[in-house]
CSV table of C-alpha atoms and ligand atoms in Angstrom, one decimal:
chain,number,residue,atom,x,y,z
A,73,MET,CA,115.7,115.4,127.9
A,74,ASN,CA,116.5,112.2,125.7
A,75,THR,CA,120.0,112.8,124.1
A,76,ASN,CA,119.5,110.5,121.0
A,77,THR,CA,120.7,112.4,118.2
A,78,GLU,CA,120.7,111.4,114.7
A,79,GLN,CA,123.4,113.1,112.8
A,80,SER,CA,123.4,110.5,110.5
A,81,ALA,CA,122.2,107.1,109.3
A,82,ILE,CA,123.9,105.7,112.4
A,83,ALA,CA,122.1,106.3,115.4
A,84,HIS,CA,123.5,107.6,118.7
A,85,TYR,CA,123.3,106.6,122.2
A,86,ASP,CA,124.9,107.1,125.3
A,87,VAL,CA,125.5,103.8,126.4
A,88,ALA,CA,124.5,101.0,124.2
A,89,VAL,CA,123.6,97.1,127.5
A,90,ILE,CA,124.3,94.3,125.4
A,91,GLY,CA,121.5,91.8,126.9
A,92,GLY,CA,118.1,92.4,128.6
A,93,GLY,CA,117.6,90.1,131.6
A,94,ALA,CA,117.9,91.0,135.0
A,95,ALA,CA,121.2,92.7,134.5
A,96,GLY,CA,121.2,94.4,131.9
A,97,LEU,CA,117.7,95.7,132.6
A,98,SER,CA,119.0,97.7,135.8
A,99,ALA,CA,121.5,99.2,133.8
A,100,ALA,CA,119.7,101.0,131.4
A,101,ILE,CA,116.7,101.6,134.1
A,102,ALA,CA,119.2,103.7,136.4
A,103,LEU,CA,120.6,104.9,132.9
A,104,ALA,CA,117.7,106.2,131.9
A,105,ARG,CA,117.1,107.7,134.9
A,106,SER,CA,120.0,109.7,135.4
A,107,ARG,CA,118.5,111.2,131.8
A,108,ARG,CA,121.1,108.9,129.1
A,109,SER,CA,119.9,107.9,126.0
A,110,VAL,CA,120.2,104.1,126.4
A,111,LEU,CA,119.4,101.4,124.2
A,112,VAL,CA,119.3,97.9,125.0
A,113,VAL,CA,120.1,94.9,122.8
A,114,ASP,CA,118.0,92.4,123.5
A,115,ALA,CA,118.6,88.3,121.8
A,116,GLY,CA,115.5,87.7,124.4
A,117,GLU,CA,116.9,84.5,125.5
A,118,PRO,CA,117.7,84.9,129.9
A,119,ARG,CA,119.1,82.0,131.4
A,120,ASN,CA,116.3,81.0,133.3
A,121,ALA,CA,113.8,80.9,130.7
A,122,PRO,CA,113.8,77.4,131.2
A,123,ALA,CA,112.1,77.3,134.8
A,124,ALA,CA,108.9,77.8,136.1
A,125,GLY,CA,109.2,80.2,138.7
A,126,ALA,CA,112.6,82.5,140.0
A,127,HIS,CA,113.2,82.7,143.5
A,128,ASN,CA,115.2,84.2,146.0
A,129,VAL,CA,114.3,87.5,144.2
A,130,LEU,CA,112.2,89.9,147.9
A,131,GLY,CA,108.5,90.4,146.8
A,132,HIS,CA,108.2,88.8,143.9
A,133,ASP,CA,109.2,84.9,145.0
A,134,GLY,CA,108.8,82.7,142.2
A,135,VAL,CA,107.5,85.3,139.9
A,136,PRO,CA,108.3,83.3,136.8
A,137,PRO,CA,111.2,84.4,135.0
A,138,LEU,CA,109.7,86.3,131.8
A,139,GLU,CA,106.9,88.3,133.7
A,140,LEU,CA,109.6,89.4,135.7
A,141,LEU,CA,111.6,90.8,132.6
A,142,ALA,CA,108.8,91.9,131.6
A,143,ALA,CA,107.5,93.7,134.5
A,144,GLY,CA,111.6,95.6,133.9
A,145,ARG,CA,110.8,95.9,130.6
A,146,LYS,CA,107.9,98.4,130.6
A,147,GLU,CA,109.4,100.5,133.3
A,148,ALA,CA,112.8,100.9,131.0
A,149,VAL,CA,110.4,102.2,128.3
A,150,GLY,CA,108.9,104.2,131.4
A,151,TYR,CA,111.4,105.9,132.1
A,152,GLY,CA,112.5,106.7,127.9
A,153,VAL,CA,115.2,103.5,127.2
A,154,GLU,CA,114.8,101.7,123.6
A,155,ILE,CA,114.1,98.1,123.3
A,156,ARG,CA,115.4,96.3,120.2
A,157,VAL,CA,115.0,92.3,120.6
A,158,ASP,CA,118.3,91.5,118.2
A,159,THR,CA,121.6,89.9,118.5
A,160,ALA,CA,124.5,92.4,119.0
A,161,ALA,CA,127.0,90.2,116.3
A,162,ALA,CA,130.2,93.3,115.6
A,163,VAL,CA,132.2,96.0,117.7
A,164,ARG,CA,134.7,98.2,117.0
A,165,ARG,CA,136.2,100.9,119.0
A,166,ASP,CA,135.6,104.3,115.9
A,167,GLY,CA,137.2,106.8,118.7
A,168,ASP,CA,136.1,107.9,120.9
A,169,ALA,CA,132.4,105.2,120.7
A,170,PHE,CA,132.0,102.3,119.8
A,171,GLU,CA,129.9,100.8,116.8
A,172,VAL,CA,127.9,97.9,117.4
A,173,ASP,CA,126.6,96.1,114.5
A,174,LEU,CA,122.4,94.3,115.2
A,175,GLU,CA,122.1,91.7,113.0
A,176,GLU,CA,118.3,92.4,111.8
A,177,SER,CA,118.4,96.2,112.2
A,178,GLY,CA,121.0,98.4,111.7
A,179,THR,CA,123.9,99.5,112.8
A,180,VAL,CA,124.3,101.6,116.3
A,181,ARG,CA,126.6,104.9,118.0
A,182,ALA,CA,127.6,104.5,121.6
A,183,ARG,CA,129.6,106.4,123.7
A,184,ARG,CA,130.1,103.1,126.1
A,185,LEU,CA,128.8,99.7,126.7
A,186,VAL,CA,127.6,97.4,128.9
A,187,LEU,CA,128.0,94.0,129.0
A,188,ALA,CA,125.3,92.2,130.1
A,189,SER,CA,124.8,88.5,127.5
A,190,GLY,CA,125.1,86.8,130.9
A,191,LEU,CA,126.7,83.3,130.0
A,192,VAL,CA,126.1,79.7,128.9
A,193,ASP,CA,124.9,76.5,130.9
A,194,GLU,CA,127.8,74.0,129.4
A,195,LEU,CA,125.5,70.8,130.2
A,196,PRO,CA,126.6,66.4,130.6
A,197,GLU,CA,126.0,65.0,127.5
A,198,LEU,CA,123.3,62.7,128.6
A,199,PRO,CA,119.7,61.8,126.5
A,200,GLY,CA,117.5,63.7,128.7
A,201,VAL,CA,119.4,66.3,130.4
A,202,ARG,CA,118.5,69.3,128.3
A,203,GLU,CA,115.1,68.2,128.0
A,204,MET,CA,114.5,68.4,131.7
A,205,TRP,CA,116.9,71.3,132.1
A,206,GLY,CA,115.7,73.5,134.3
A,207,LYS,CA,112.7,71.3,135.3
A,208,LYS,CA,113.8,68.5,136.9
A,209,VAL,CA,117.5,68.6,136.3
A,210,LEU,CA,118.6,71.3,138.4
A,211,HIS,CA,121.6,72.6,139.3
A,212,CYS,CA,121.7,75.3,142.2
A,213,PRO,CA,119.7,74.5,145.9
A,214,TYR,CA,119.3,78.2,145.8
A,215,CYS,CA,117.2,78.9,142.6
A,216,HIS,CA,114.7,75.0,142.8
A,217,GLY,CA,116.0,73.4,146.3
A,218,TRP,CA,113.4,74.5,148.1
A,219,GLU,CA,111.2,73.3,145.9
A,220,VAL,CA,112.2,69.2,145.4
A,221,ARG,CA,112.4,69.1,149.7
A,222,ASP,CA,112.3,66.0,151.3
A,223,GLN,CA,112.3,63.9,147.8
A,224,ARG,CA,114.9,62.0,145.5
A,225,ILE,CA,118.3,62.9,144.7
A,226,GLY,CA,120.6,61.9,141.9
A,227,VAL,CA,123.5,64.3,142.0
A,228,ILE,CA,125.2,62.9,138.6
A,229,GLY,CA,128.9,63.6,139.2
A,230,SER,CA,130.9,64.9,136.5
A,231,SER,CA,133.6,67.3,139.0
A,232,PRO,CA,134.9,67.5,142.2
A,233,MET,CA,132.4,70.0,142.3
A,234,SER,CA,130.0,67.4,142.5
A,235,VAL,CA,130.6,66.5,146.3
A,236,HIS,CA,129.9,69.9,147.1
A,237,GLN,CA,126.6,69.1,145.6
A,238,ALA,CA,125.2,66.4,146.8
A,239,LEU,CA,126.3,67.7,150.3
A,240,LEU,CA,124.0,71.5,149.7
A,241,PHE,CA,121.0,69.0,148.6
A,242,ARG,CA,121.3,67.2,151.5
A,243,GLN,CA,120.7,69.9,153.6
A,244,LEU,CA,116.6,70.2,151.9
A,245,THR,CA,116.2,66.5,151.8
A,246,ASP,CA,117.5,63.0,153.2
A,247,ASP,CA,117.2,61.2,150.8
A,248,VAL,CA,120.5,61.9,148.1
A,249,THR,CA,123.0,59.9,145.9
A,250,LEU,CA,126.3,60.4,144.4
A,251,PHE,CA,126.5,58.2,140.8
A,252,THR,CA,130.0,59.1,140.4
A,253,HIS,CA,129.8,59.2,136.6
A,254,THR,CA,132.3,60.9,135.2
A,255,MET,CA,134.2,62.8,138.2
A,256,PRO,CA,137.3,61.7,139.1
A,257,GLU,CA,138.0,59.2,142.7
A,258,LEU,CA,136.9,60.4,145.1
A,259,ASP,CA,139.3,61.4,148.1
A,260,ALA,CA,138.9,59.8,151.9
A,261,ASP,CA,137.9,63.1,153.3
A,262,SER,CA,135.1,63.5,150.2
A,263,VAL,CA,133.8,59.1,150.7
A,264,GLU,CA,134.3,60.7,154.7
A,265,GLN,CA,131.4,63.2,154.6
A,266,LEU,CA,129.0,61.4,152.1
A,267,ALA,CA,129.3,58.7,154.9
A,268,ALA,CA,128.5,61.0,157.6
A,269,ARG,CA,125.7,62.4,155.9
A,270,GLN,CA,123.9,59.5,155.1
A,271,ILE,CA,124.6,60.3,150.8
A,272,ARG,CA,124.3,56.8,149.0
A,273,VAL,CA,127.4,56.1,146.3
A,274,VAL,CA,126.5,54.5,143.3
A,275,ASP,CA,130.1,54.0,141.0
A,276,VAL,CA,128.9,53.8,138.4
A,277,ALA,CA,128.5,55.4,134.3
A,278,VAL,CA,124.7,56.8,133.3
A,279,VAL,CA,123.3,56.5,130.9
A,280,ARG,CA,120.5,58.9,129.9
A,281,LEU,CA,117.9,60.2,132.1
A,282,ARG,CA,113.9,58.9,131.1
A,283,ASP,CA,111.4,62.0,132.2
A,284,GLU,CA,108.4,59.7,133.5
A,285,GLY,CA,106.1,62.5,133.9
A,286,ASP,CA,104.9,62.9,137.3
A,287,LYS,CA,106.9,59.7,138.8
A,288,GLY,CA,109.6,61.6,138.5
A,289,VAL,CA,113.4,60.8,137.1
A,290,THR,CA,114.1,57.0,136.0
A,291,VAL,CA,118.1,57.5,136.2
A,292,VAL,CA,119.6,54.8,133.5
A,293,LEU,CA,122.9,53.3,135.2
A,294,ASP,CA,125.8,51.1,133.2
A,295,GLY,CA,125.9,47.9,135.0
A,296,ALA,CA,123.5,48.6,137.0
A,297,PRO,CA,119.7,48.7,137.5
A,298,ASP,CA,117.8,51.9,137.0
A,299,ALA,CA,117.5,54.1,139.9
A,300,GLU,CA,114.3,56.0,140.9
A,301,GLN,CA,114.1,59.5,141.5
A,302,ASP,CA,112.2,62.5,141.7
A,303,ALA,CA,115.3,64.8,140.1
A,304,VAL,CA,118.2,65.2,138.9
A,305,VAL,CA,121.3,67.2,139.7
A,306,VAL,CA,123.8,68.0,137.1
A,307,ALA,CA,126.8,70.5,137.2
A,308,PRO,CA,127.1,72.8,134.4
A,309,ARG,CA,130.6,74.6,132.8
A,310,PHE,CA,129.5,78.6,132.8
A,311,HIS,CA,130.3,80.1,130.1
A,312,ALA,CA,129.8,84.2,129.5
A,313,ARG,CA,128.4,85.3,127.0
A,314,ALA,CA,132.2,87.4,125.6
A,315,ASP,CA,132.6,87.3,121.7
A,316,LEU,CA,131.7,91.0,121.7
A,317,TYR,CA,134.4,91.5,124.8
A,318,ARG,CA,136.6,89.6,122.8
A,319,GLN,CA,136.3,92.1,119.1
A,320,LEU,CA,137.5,94.3,121.5
A,321,GLY,CA,140.6,93.5,122.8
A,322,GLY,CA,139.1,91.1,126.2
A,323,THR,CA,140.6,88.7,127.6
A,324,MET,CA,138.6,86.0,129.4
A,325,THR,CA,139.6,85.2,133.2
A,326,ASP,CA,139.4,81.4,133.9
A,327,HIS,CA,137.9,79.8,136.5
A,328,PRO,CA,137.4,76.4,138.2
A,329,LEU,CA,133.7,76.1,136.9
A,330,GLY,CA,134.6,77.6,133.3
A,331,ALA,CA,135.1,81.7,132.6
A,332,PHE,CA,133.6,85.1,133.0
A,333,ILE,CA,134.9,89.2,132.2
A,334,ASP,CA,136.4,90.7,134.9
A,335,SER,CA,135.5,93.7,136.3
A,336,ASP,CA,136.6,95.9,139.1
A,337,PRO,CA,133.5,96.2,142.0
A,338,MET,CA,131.8,98.9,139.5
A,339,GLY,CA,131.4,96.6,137.0
A,340,LYS,CA,134.2,98.1,134.6
A,341,THR,CA,136.6,96.1,132.8
A,342,GLU,CA,140.1,96.1,131.2
A,343,VAL,CA,139.0,97.3,128.2
A,344,PRO,CA,138.1,101.1,127.6
A,345,GLY,CA,134.1,102.3,127.8
A,346,VAL,CA,133.7,99.0,129.0
A,347,TRP,CA,131.5,97.2,131.8
A,348,ALA,CA,129.8,94.3,132.6
A,349,ALA,CA,126.9,92.9,135.3
A,350,GLY,CA,125.5,90.5,135.8
A,351,ASN,CA,126.7,86.8,134.5
A,352,ALA,CA,128.8,87.9,132.0
A,353,SER,CA,130.9,89.7,134.8
A,354,ASP,CA,129.7,86.8,137.8
A,355,LEU,CA,129.3,83.1,136.8
A,356,SER,CA,127.0,82.9,140.6
A,357,ALA,CA,125.2,85.8,140.4
A,358,MET,CA,121.6,84.8,141.1
A,359,VAL,CA,118.8,87.2,139.7
A,360,MET,CA,119.0,89.9,142.2
A,361,VAL,CA,122.6,89.6,141.9
A,362,ALA,CA,122.9,90.6,138.8
A,363,SER,CA,120.3,93.3,139.0
A,364,GLY,CA,122.0,95.0,141.8
A,365,ALA,CA,125.5,94.6,139.7
A,366,GLY,CA,123.2,96.7,136.4
A,367,VAL,CA,122.2,98.9,138.7
A,368,MET,CA,126.3,99.4,140.1
A,369,ALA,CA,127.3,99.1,136.3
A,370,GLY,CA,124.9,101.7,135.4
A,371,ALA,CA,125.2,104.5,138.1
A,372,ALA,CA,129.3,104.0,137.5
A,373,VAL,CA,128.4,104.1,133.8
A,374,ASN,CA,126.6,107.4,134.4
A,375,ALA,CA,129.1,109.1,136.6
A,376,ASP,CA,131.9,108.2,133.8
A,377,LEU,CA,130.2,110.1,131.3
A,378,VAL,CA,129.4,113.1,133.7
A,379,ALA,CA,133.2,113.4,134.4
A,380,GLU,CA,133.8,113.4,130.2
A,381,ASP,CA,131.1,115.6,129.9
A,382,VAL,CA,132.5,118.7,132.5
A,383,ALA,CA,135.6,118.3,131.7
A,384,SER,CA,134.5,119.1,127.7
A,385,ALA,CA,132.6,121.8,129.5
A,386,VAL,CA,136.0,122.7,130.5
A,387,ARG,CA,137.8,123.2,128.2
A,388,ASP,CA,135.2,124.9,126.0
A,389,ARG,CA,134.8,127.7,128.6
A,390,THR,CA,138.6,127.8,128.6
A,391,ALA,CA,138.8,127.9,124.9
A,392,GLN,CA,136.1,130.4,124.7
A,393,ARG,CA,138.2,132.9,127.5
B,502,FAD,C1,117.5,76.5,135.2
B,502,FAD,C2,117.8,78.2,136.2
B,502,FAD,C3,117.1,78.1,136.8
B,502,FAD,C4,117.5,79.6,137.4
B,502,FAD,N1,116.6,80.1,139.0
B,502,FAD,C5,117.0,81.0,139.4
B,502,FAD,C6,116.2,81.4,140.2
B,502,FAD,O1,114.8,80.6,140.6
B,502,FAD,N2,116.8,82.6,141.6
B,502,FAD,C7,117.2,83.5,141.1
B,502,FAD,O2,117.8,84.4,141.4
B,502,FAD,N3,118.3,83.2,139.7
B,502,FAD,C8,118.0,82.0,139.3
B,502,FAD,N4,118.6,81.5,137.8
B,502,FAD,C9,120.0,82.6,138.0
B,502,FAD,C10,119.5,83.5,137.1
B,502,FAD,O3,119.2,83.1,135.7
B,502,FAD,C11,120.3,84.1,136.4
B,502,FAD,O4,121.0,84.8,138.0
B,502,FAD,C12,120.2,85.8,135.7
B,502,FAD,O5,119.6,85.1,134.8
B,502,FAD,C13,121.2,86.8,135.3
B,502,FAD,O6,120.4,87.7,134.1
B,502,FAD,P1,122.0,88.4,133.7
B,502,FAD,O7,121.0,90.0,133.3
B,502,FAD,O8,123.5,88.3,134.1
B,502,FAD,O9,121.2,87.7,132.4
B,502,FAD,P2,120.0,86.5,131.2
B,502,FAD,O10,119.3,86.5,132.4
B,502,FAD,O11,120.7,85.0,131.3
B,502,FAD,O12,120.3,87.8,130.1
B,502,FAD,C14,121.1,87.8,129.1
B,502,FAD,C15,120.4,87.9,128.5
B,502,FAD,O13,121.3,88.5,127.9
B,502,FAD,C16,121.2,88.2,125.7
B,502,FAD,N5,122.1,88.5,125.1
B,502,FAD,C17,123.3,87.4,124.6
B,502,FAD,N6,123.8,87.6,123.9
B,502,FAD,C18,123.7,88.7,123.0
B,502,FAD,C19,123.8,89.6,122.3
B,502,FAD,N7,124.9,89.4,121.7
B,502,FAD,N8,122.2,90.7,121.8
B,502,FAD,C20,122.0,90.7,122.0
B,502,FAD,N9,121.2,89.8,123.4
B,502,FAD,C21,121.9,89.4,123.9
B,502,FAD,C22,120.1,86.8,126.2
B,502,FAD,O14,119.4,86.3,125.3
B,502,FAD,C23,119.6,87.5,127.7
B,502,FAD,O15,118.2,87.8,127.2
B,502,FAD,C24,118.9,80.2,136.8
B,502,FAD,C25,119.2,79.3,136.4
B,502,FAD,C26,119.2,78.2,136.1
B,502,FAD,C27,120.2,78.3,134.0
């Protein structure tokens, strides 16, 4: 039964899910299958949209990311979830619920919030990186490492993490070059590890990347000859999208790679009534992990609403005696 009621001009829902990626849709489906009224507000920019296929997605390996989400939306709608292509711009607490202002379609009210708004990849400021991001400029060996196995991989250094990336991609190919670029000076252990795995270290800054079509990528170096690669690896910083969380008084938690919304294993945050799932609360979550976190958050929110409804029913019953 859909419990969405129109007590005023404002639409009411049990739960508003902000973000309709793997995490948000999974949360919405778990909630709707427990007969909760759910609104998903989705700006439609999932993080992996630039990639041709999503890998490590069991049963759907290599599925185009937008195709996977279209299937998820269809399943959600089948259970009565309302999906609005819109952006949640502001939120405030109103009594025991929340009011969410949407950019295009007014204000809605919900008893609980699930923040599944993902993260922003802060890419190195290098010409060519943004244009080839998710195609020939990569970050995650588990997402697209297999696809570049046995190829020439150039790692653009920006932090000590770049050594770790070089070692991970070395598992996929024996042709890895680390361009130190802006990373701090390599310590003795790192030098030893890179040498032991035959990873070339080129100690210069990178000027830009040039897309060479079928021939790969040229890494243009400052004061050294250009280097021809098949793919390039960078280490973005990851910033959970958390404007709404901050508006409700939530604070971000720093991480060596960025910042995220801290939560318990079920997604419950420090802000009462607010859950988080997917990349918003776990910077390293891949699609299936984000989806799993969404299901957990959906189940936890439903249990919380059940507890509230039971307490209310008990109060009513006591009052009638
Ligand atoms: C290039 C690339 C390739 C990747 N490849 C893989 C892969 O092969 N396999 C894999 O498992 N993982 C891969 N990933 C990781 C994958 O993208 C994430 O695991 C996944 O997107 C996380 O899902 P999510 O629901 O948390 O966030 P997202 O998928 O980013 O979804 C968040 C949604 O919320 C919306 N949103 C944000 N703010 C608002 C707002 N205020 N109002 C309304 N909507 C809002 C966004 O527009 C977006 O649609 C890749 C990542 C990148 C960057």
